[in-house]
mmCIF file of C-alpha atoms in Angstrom:
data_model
loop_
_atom_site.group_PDB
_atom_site.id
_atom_site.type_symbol
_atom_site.label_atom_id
_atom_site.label_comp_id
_atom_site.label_asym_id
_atom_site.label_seq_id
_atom_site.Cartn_x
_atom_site.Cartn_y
_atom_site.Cartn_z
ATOM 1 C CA UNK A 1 -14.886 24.520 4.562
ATOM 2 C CA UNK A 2 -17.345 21.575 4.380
ATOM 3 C CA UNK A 3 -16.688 18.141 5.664
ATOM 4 C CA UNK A 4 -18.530 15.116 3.715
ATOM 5 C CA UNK A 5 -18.322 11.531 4.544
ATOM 6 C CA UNK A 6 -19.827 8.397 2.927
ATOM 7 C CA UNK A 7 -20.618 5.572 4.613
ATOM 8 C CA UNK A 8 -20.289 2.283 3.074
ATOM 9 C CA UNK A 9 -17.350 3.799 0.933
ATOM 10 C CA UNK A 10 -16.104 0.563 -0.004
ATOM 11 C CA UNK A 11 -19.549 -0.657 -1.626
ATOM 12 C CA UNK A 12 -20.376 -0.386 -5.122
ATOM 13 C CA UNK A 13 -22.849 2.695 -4.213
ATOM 14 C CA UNK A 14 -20.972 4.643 -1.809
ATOM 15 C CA UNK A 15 -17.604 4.337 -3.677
ATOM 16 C CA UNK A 16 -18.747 5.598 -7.042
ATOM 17 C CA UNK A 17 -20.426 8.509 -4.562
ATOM 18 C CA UNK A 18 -16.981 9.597 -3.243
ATOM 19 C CA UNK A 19 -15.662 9.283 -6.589
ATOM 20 C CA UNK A 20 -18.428 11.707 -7.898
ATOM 21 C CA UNK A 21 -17.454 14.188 -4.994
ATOM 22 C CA UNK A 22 -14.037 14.226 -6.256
ATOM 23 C CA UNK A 23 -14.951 14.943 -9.781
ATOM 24 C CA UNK A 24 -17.241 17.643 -9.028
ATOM 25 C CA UNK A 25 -14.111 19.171 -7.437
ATOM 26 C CA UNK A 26 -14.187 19.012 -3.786
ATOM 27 C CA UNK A 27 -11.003 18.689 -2.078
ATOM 28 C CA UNK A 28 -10.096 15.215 -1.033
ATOM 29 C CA UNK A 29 -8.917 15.977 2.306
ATOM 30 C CA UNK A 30 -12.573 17.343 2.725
ATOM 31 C CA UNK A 31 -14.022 14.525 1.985
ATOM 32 C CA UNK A 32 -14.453 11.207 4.380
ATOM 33 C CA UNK A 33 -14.411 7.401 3.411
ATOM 34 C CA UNK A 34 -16.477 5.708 5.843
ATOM 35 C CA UNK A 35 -15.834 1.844 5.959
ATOM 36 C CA UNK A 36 -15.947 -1.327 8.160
ATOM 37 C CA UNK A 37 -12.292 -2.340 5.983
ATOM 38 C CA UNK A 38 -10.384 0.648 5.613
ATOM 39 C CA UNK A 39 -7.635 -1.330 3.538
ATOM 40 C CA UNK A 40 -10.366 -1.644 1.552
ATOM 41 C CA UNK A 41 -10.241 1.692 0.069
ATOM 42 C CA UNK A 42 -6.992 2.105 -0.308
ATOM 43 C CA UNK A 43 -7.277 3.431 -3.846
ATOM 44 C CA UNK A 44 -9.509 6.415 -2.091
ATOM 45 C CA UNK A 45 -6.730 6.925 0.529
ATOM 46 C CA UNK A 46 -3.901 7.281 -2.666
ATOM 47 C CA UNK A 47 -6.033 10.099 -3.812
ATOM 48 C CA UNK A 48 -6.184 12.020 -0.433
ATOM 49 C CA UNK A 49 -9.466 11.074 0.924
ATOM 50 C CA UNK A 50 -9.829 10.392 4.648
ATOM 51 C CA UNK A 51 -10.386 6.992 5.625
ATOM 52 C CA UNK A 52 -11.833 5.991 8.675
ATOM 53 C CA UNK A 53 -12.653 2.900 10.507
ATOM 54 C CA UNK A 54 -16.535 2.856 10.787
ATOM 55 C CA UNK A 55 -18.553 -0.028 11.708
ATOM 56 C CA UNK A 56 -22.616 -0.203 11.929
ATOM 57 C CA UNK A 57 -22.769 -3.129 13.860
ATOM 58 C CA UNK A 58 -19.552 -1.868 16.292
ATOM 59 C CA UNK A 59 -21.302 1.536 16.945
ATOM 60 C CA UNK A 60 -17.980 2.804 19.246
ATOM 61 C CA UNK A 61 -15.919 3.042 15.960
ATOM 62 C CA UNK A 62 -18.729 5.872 14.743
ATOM 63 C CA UNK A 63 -17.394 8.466 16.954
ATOM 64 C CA UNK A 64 -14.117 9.138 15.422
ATOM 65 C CA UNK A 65 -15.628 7.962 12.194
ATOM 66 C CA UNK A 66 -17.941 10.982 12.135
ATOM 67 C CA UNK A 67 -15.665 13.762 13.969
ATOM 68 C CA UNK A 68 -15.636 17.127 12.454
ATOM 69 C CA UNK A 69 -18.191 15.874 10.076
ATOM 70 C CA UNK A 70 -21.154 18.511 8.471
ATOM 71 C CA UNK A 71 -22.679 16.543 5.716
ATOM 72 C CA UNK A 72 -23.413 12.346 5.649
ATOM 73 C CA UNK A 73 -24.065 10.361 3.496
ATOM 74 C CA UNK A 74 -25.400 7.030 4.922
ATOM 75 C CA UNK A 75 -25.433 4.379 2.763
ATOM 76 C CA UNK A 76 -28.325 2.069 4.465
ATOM 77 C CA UNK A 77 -26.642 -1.213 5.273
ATOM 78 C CA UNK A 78 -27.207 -4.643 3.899
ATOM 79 C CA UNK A 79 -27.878 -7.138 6.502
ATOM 80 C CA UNK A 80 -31.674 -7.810 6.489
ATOM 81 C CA UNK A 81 -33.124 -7.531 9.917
ATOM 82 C CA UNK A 82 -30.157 -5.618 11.784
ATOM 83 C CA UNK A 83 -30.862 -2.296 9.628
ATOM 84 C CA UNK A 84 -32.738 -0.141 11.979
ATOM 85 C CA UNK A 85 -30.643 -0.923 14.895
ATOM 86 C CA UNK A 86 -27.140 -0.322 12.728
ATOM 87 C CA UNK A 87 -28.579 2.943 11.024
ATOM 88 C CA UNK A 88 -29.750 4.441 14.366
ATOM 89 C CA UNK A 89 -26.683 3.782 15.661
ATOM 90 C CA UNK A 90 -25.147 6.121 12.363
ATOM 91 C CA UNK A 91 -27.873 8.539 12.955
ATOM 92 C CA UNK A 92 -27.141 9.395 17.128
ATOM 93 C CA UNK A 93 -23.387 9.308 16.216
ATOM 94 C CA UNK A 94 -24.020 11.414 13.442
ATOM 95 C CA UNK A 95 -26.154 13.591 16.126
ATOM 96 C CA UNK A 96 -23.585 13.840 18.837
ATOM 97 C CA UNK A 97 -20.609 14.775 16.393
ATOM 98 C CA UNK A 98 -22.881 17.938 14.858
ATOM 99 C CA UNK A 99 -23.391 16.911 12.094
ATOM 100 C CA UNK A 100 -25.663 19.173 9.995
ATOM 101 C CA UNK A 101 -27.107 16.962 7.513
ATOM 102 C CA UNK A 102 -28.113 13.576 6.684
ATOM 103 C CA UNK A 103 -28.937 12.078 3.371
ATOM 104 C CA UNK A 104 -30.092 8.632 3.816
ATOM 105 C CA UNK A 105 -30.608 5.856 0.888
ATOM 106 C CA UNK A 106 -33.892 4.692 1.543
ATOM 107 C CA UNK A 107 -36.341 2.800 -0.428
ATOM 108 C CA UNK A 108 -39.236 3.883 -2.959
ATOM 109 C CA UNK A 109 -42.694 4.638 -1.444
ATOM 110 C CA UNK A 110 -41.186 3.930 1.826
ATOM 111 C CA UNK A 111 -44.129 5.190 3.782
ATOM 112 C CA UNK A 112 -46.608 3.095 2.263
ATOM 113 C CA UNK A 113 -44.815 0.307 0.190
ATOM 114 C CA UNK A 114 -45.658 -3.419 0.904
ATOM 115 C CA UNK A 115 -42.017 -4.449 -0.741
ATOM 116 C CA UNK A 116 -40.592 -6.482 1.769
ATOM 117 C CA UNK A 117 -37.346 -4.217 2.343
ATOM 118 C CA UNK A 118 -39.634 -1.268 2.987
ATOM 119 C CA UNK A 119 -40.313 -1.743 6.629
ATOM 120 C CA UNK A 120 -36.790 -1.134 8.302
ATOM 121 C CA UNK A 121 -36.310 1.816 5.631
ATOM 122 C CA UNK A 122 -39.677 3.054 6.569
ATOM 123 C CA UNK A 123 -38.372 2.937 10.792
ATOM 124 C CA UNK A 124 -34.743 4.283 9.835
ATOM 125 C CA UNK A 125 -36.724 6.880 8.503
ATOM 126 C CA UNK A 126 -38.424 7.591 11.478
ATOM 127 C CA UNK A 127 -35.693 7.479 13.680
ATOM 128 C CA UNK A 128 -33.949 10.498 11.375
ATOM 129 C CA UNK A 129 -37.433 12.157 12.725
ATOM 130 C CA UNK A 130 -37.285 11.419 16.008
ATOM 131 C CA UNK A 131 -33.438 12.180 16.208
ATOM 132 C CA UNK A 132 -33.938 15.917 14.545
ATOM 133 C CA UNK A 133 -30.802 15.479 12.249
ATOM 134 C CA UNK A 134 -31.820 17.547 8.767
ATOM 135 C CA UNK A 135 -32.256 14.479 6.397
ATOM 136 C CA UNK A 136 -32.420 14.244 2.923
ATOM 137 C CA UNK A 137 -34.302 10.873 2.115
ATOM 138 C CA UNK A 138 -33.435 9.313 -1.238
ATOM 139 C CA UNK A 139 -35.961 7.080 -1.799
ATOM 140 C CA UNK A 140 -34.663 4.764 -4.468
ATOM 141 C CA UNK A 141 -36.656 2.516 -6.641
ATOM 142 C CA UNK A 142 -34.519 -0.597 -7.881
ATOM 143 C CA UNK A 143 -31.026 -1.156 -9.486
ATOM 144 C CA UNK A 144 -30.767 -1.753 -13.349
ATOM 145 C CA UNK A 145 -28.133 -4.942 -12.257
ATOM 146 C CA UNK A 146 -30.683 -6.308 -10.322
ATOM 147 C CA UNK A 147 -31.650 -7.769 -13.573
ATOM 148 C CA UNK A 148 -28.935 -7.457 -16.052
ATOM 149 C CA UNK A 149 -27.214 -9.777 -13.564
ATOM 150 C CA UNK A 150 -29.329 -12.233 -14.861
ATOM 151 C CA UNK A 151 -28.748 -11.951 -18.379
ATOM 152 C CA UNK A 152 -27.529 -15.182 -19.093
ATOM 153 C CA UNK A 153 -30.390 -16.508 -17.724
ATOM 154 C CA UNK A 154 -32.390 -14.533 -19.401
ATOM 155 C CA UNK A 155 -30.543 -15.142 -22.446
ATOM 156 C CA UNK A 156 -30.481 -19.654 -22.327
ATOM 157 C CA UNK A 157 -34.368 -19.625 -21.019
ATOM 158 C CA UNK A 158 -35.194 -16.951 -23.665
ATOM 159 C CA UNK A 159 -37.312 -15.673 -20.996
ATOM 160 C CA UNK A 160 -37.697 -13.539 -18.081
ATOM 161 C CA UNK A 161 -39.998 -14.946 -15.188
ATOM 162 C CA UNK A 162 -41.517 -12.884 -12.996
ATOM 163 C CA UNK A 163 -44.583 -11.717 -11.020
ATOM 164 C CA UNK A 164 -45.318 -8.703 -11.807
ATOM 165 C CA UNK A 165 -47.665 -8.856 -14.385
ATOM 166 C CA UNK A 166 -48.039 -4.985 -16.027
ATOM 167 C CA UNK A 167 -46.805 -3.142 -12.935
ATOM 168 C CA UNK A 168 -44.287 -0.662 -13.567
ATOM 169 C CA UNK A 169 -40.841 0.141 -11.894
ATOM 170 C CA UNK A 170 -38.491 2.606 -12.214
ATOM 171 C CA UNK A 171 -35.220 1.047 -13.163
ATOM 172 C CA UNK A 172 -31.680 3.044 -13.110
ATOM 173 C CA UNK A 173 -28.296 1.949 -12.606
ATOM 174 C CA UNK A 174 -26.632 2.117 -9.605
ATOM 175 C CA UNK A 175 -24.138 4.912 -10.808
ATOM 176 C CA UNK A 176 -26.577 7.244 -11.589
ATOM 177 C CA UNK A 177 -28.002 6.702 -7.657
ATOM 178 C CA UNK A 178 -24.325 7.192 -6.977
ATOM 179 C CA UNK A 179 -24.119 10.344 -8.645
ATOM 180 C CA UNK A 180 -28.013 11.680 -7.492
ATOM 181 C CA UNK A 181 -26.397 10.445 -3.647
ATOM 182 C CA UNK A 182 -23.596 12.674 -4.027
ATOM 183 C CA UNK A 183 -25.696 16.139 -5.910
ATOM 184 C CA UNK A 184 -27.946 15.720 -3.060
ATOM 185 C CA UNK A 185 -25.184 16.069 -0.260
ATOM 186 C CA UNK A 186 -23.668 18.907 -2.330
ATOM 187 C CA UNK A 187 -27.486 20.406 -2.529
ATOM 188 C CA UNK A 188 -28.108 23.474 -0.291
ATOM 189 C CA UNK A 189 -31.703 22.286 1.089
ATOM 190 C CA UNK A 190 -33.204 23.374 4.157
ATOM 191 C CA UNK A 191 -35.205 21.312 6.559
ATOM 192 C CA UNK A 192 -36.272 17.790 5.808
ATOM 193 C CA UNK A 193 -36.401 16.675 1.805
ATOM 194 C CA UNK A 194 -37.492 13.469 0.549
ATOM 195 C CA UNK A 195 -37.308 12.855 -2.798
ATOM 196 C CA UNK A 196 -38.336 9.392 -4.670
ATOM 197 C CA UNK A 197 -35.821 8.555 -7.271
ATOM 198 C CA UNK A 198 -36.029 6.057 -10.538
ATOM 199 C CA UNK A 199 -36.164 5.675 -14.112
ATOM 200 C CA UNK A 200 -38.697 5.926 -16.256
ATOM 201 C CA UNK A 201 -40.973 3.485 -14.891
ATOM 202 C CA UNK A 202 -41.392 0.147 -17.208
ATOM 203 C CA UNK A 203 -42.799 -3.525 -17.281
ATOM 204 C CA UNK A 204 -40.417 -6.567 -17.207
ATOM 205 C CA UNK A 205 -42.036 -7.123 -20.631
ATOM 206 C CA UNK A 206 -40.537 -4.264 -21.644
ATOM 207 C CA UNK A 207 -37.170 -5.287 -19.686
ATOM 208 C CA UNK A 208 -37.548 -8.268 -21.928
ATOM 209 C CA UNK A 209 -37.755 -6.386 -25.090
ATOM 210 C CA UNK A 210 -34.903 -4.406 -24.525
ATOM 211 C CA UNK A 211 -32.635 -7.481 -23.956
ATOM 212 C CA UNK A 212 -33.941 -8.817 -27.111
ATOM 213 C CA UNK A 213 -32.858 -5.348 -28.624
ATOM 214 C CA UNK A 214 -29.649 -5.726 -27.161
ATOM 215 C CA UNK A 215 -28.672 -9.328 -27.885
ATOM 216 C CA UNK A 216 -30.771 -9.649 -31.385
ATOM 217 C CA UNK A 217 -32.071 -13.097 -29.584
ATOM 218 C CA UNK A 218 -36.102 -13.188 -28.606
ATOM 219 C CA UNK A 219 -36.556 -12.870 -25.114
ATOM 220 C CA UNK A 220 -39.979 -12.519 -23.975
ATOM 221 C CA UNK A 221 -41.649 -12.281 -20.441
ATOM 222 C CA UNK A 222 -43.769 -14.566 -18.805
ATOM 223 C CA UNK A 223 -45.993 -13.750 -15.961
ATOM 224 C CA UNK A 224 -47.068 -16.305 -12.979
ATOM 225 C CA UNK A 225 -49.188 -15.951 -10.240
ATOM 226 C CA UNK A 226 -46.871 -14.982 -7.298
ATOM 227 C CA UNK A 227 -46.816 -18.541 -5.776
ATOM 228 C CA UNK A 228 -46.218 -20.430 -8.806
ATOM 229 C CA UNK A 229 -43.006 -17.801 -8.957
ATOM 230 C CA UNK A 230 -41.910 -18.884 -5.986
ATOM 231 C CA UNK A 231 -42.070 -22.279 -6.924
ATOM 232 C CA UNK A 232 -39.880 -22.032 -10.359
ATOM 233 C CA UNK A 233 -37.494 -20.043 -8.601
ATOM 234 C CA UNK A 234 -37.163 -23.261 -5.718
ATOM 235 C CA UNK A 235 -36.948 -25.356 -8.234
ATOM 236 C CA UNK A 236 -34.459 -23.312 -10.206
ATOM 237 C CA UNK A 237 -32.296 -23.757 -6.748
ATOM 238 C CA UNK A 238 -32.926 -20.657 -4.811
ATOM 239 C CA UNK A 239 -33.525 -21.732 -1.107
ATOM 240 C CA UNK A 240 -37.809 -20.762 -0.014
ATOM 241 C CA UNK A 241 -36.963 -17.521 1.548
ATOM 242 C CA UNK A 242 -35.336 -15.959 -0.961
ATOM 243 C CA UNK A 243 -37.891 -17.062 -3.390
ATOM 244 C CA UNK A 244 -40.787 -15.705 -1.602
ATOM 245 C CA UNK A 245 -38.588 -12.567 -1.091
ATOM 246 C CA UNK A 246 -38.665 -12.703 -5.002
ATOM 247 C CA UNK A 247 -41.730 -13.284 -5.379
ATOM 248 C CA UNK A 248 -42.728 -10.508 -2.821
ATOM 249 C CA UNK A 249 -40.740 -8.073 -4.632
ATOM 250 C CA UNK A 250 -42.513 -8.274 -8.097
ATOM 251 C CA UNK A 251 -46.340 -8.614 -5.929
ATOM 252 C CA UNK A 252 -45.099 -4.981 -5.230
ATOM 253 C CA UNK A 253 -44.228 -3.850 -8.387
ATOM 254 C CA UNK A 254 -47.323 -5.699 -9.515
ATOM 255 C CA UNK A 255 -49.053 -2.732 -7.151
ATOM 256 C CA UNK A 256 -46.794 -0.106 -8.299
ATOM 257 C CA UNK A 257 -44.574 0.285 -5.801
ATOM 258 C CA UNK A 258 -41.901 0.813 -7.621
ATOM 259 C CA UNK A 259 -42.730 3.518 -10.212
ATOM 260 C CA UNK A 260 -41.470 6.522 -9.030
ATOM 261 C CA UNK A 261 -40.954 8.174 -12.509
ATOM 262 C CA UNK A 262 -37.310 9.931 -13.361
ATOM 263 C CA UNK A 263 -38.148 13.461 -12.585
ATOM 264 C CA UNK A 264 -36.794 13.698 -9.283
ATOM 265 C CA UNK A 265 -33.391 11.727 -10.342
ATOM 266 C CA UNK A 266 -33.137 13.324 -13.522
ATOM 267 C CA UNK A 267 -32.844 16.544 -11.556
ATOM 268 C CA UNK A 268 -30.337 14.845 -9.179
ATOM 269 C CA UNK A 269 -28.244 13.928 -12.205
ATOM 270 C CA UNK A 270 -29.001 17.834 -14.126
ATOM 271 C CA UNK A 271 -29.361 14.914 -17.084
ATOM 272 C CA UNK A 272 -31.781 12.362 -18.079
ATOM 273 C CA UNK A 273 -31.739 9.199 -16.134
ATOM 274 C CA UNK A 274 -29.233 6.160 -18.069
ATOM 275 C CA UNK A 275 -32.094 4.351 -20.690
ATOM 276 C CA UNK A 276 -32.927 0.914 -20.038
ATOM 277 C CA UNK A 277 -31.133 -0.431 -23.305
ATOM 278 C CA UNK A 278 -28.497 1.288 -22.400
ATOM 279 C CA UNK A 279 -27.590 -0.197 -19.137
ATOM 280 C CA UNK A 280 -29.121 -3.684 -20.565
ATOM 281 C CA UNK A 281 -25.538 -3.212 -23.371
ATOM 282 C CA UNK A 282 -23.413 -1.932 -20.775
ATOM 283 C CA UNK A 283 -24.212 -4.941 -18.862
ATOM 284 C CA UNK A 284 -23.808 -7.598 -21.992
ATOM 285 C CA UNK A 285 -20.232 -5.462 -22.186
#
């Protein structure tokens, strides 16, 4: 009998990835719900699922979070800056409780990206080295809703701003991260695995197209230089550091940092990755 826990359980990612678990049929009692609210997931509890108290930022409530544990899935945290120090605090928990395997949610072209998240992916990553847990590294490119959350926007401008000018990235829905999370903790791999996960890889004109496809209003995209794109997003109300974290974001897709191509998710998934349009009309509901 295998144990499998999720951190992050009560997060849109790690949620749908216990949720997948229990649809590809492993027991519930096998399977942990990792999360810094446990009332939280109280709808995971009603179906059997363990849940446990498990805080990356309180690393004394990992040990009984992570008892009898073989397989993790650690969901990498949110809080900019405190990352490495909450996900090596995961990783020697995860260590000391024997756990076999790690698969980690890490960030395309983490070894070599200039997106400004890369960097404390790129160290978590080398802590899983340095530790000696097995690790699975998802490497995954960006999140269809980080732009159909913006569809209004998109929809009143009748454009979609950016900086990216004909750089590619690989867009997917969260869900179908959710589901590659939990095929890859299911997956019998040996040693150390990284795989780089994403959609097909396509421009935000083509983002822009498929809204227009979607909607039947013209939306087209229009490309600045990356300080300009800081400036209309100021201006638009977003404070300067989350602008230039903008901005920073398409310079790297700009350089194709983002394009990872679907094969390795597409695998993941054993279908191909969600379309573009289609997550573009799931968002619009």
């Amino acid at each position: 009998m295998t144990t499998y826990a999720v951190t992050g359980a009560t997060g849109h990612l790690g949620h749908r990835a216990v949720e997948e678990l229990l649809d590809r049929g492993v027991p519930a009692g096998d399977v942990v719900a990792v999360a810094r609210r446990p009332g939280a997931a109280a709808d995971l509890a009603a179906r059997g699922v363990q849940v446990r108290e498990g805080d990356y930022s309180r690393p004394d409530t990992l040990p009984a979070a992570l008892a009898g544990v073989d397989r993790l899935l650690l969901v990498s945290g949110s809080e900019a800056g405190q990352r490495v120090a909450q996900h090596r605090a995961v990783i020697e928990a995860a260590a000391a409780a024997g756990v076999q395997r790690v698969v980690y949610t890490s960030i395309a072209h983490a070894d070599t990206s200039t997106n400004p998240l890369a960097g404390e992916h790129r160290a978590t990553e080398e802590v899983l080295r340095e530790v000696g847990v097995p690790a699975t590294v998802l490497r995954n490119s960006w999140y269809a809703e980080n732009y159909t959350a913006q569809l209004d926007t998109h929809l009143a401008t009748g454009e979609v701003l950016g900086a990216a000018g004909e750089g590619r990235v690989s867009i997917a829905p969260r869900a179908d991260y959710a589901v590659a999370a939990a095929a890859a903790l299911l997956a019998d791999d040996d040693g150390s695995v990284v795989r780089e996960l994403g959609g097909p890889g396509v421009t935000l004109a083509d983002l822009a197209a498929a809204i227009s496809e979607v909607t039947g209003a013209t939306v087209r995209y229009r490309d600045l230089p990356a300080d300009e794109f800081a400036a209309a997003l100021e201006a638009a109300g977003l404070d300067a550091g989350t602008a230039g974290f903008v901005a920073a974001v398409d310079t790297s897709i700009a350089r194709g940092e983002l394009d990872t191509g679907d094969a390795d998710l597409a695998a993941l998934l054993g279908r191909p990755v969600t379309p573009l349009v289609e997550a573009v009309r799931a968002a619009r509901g």
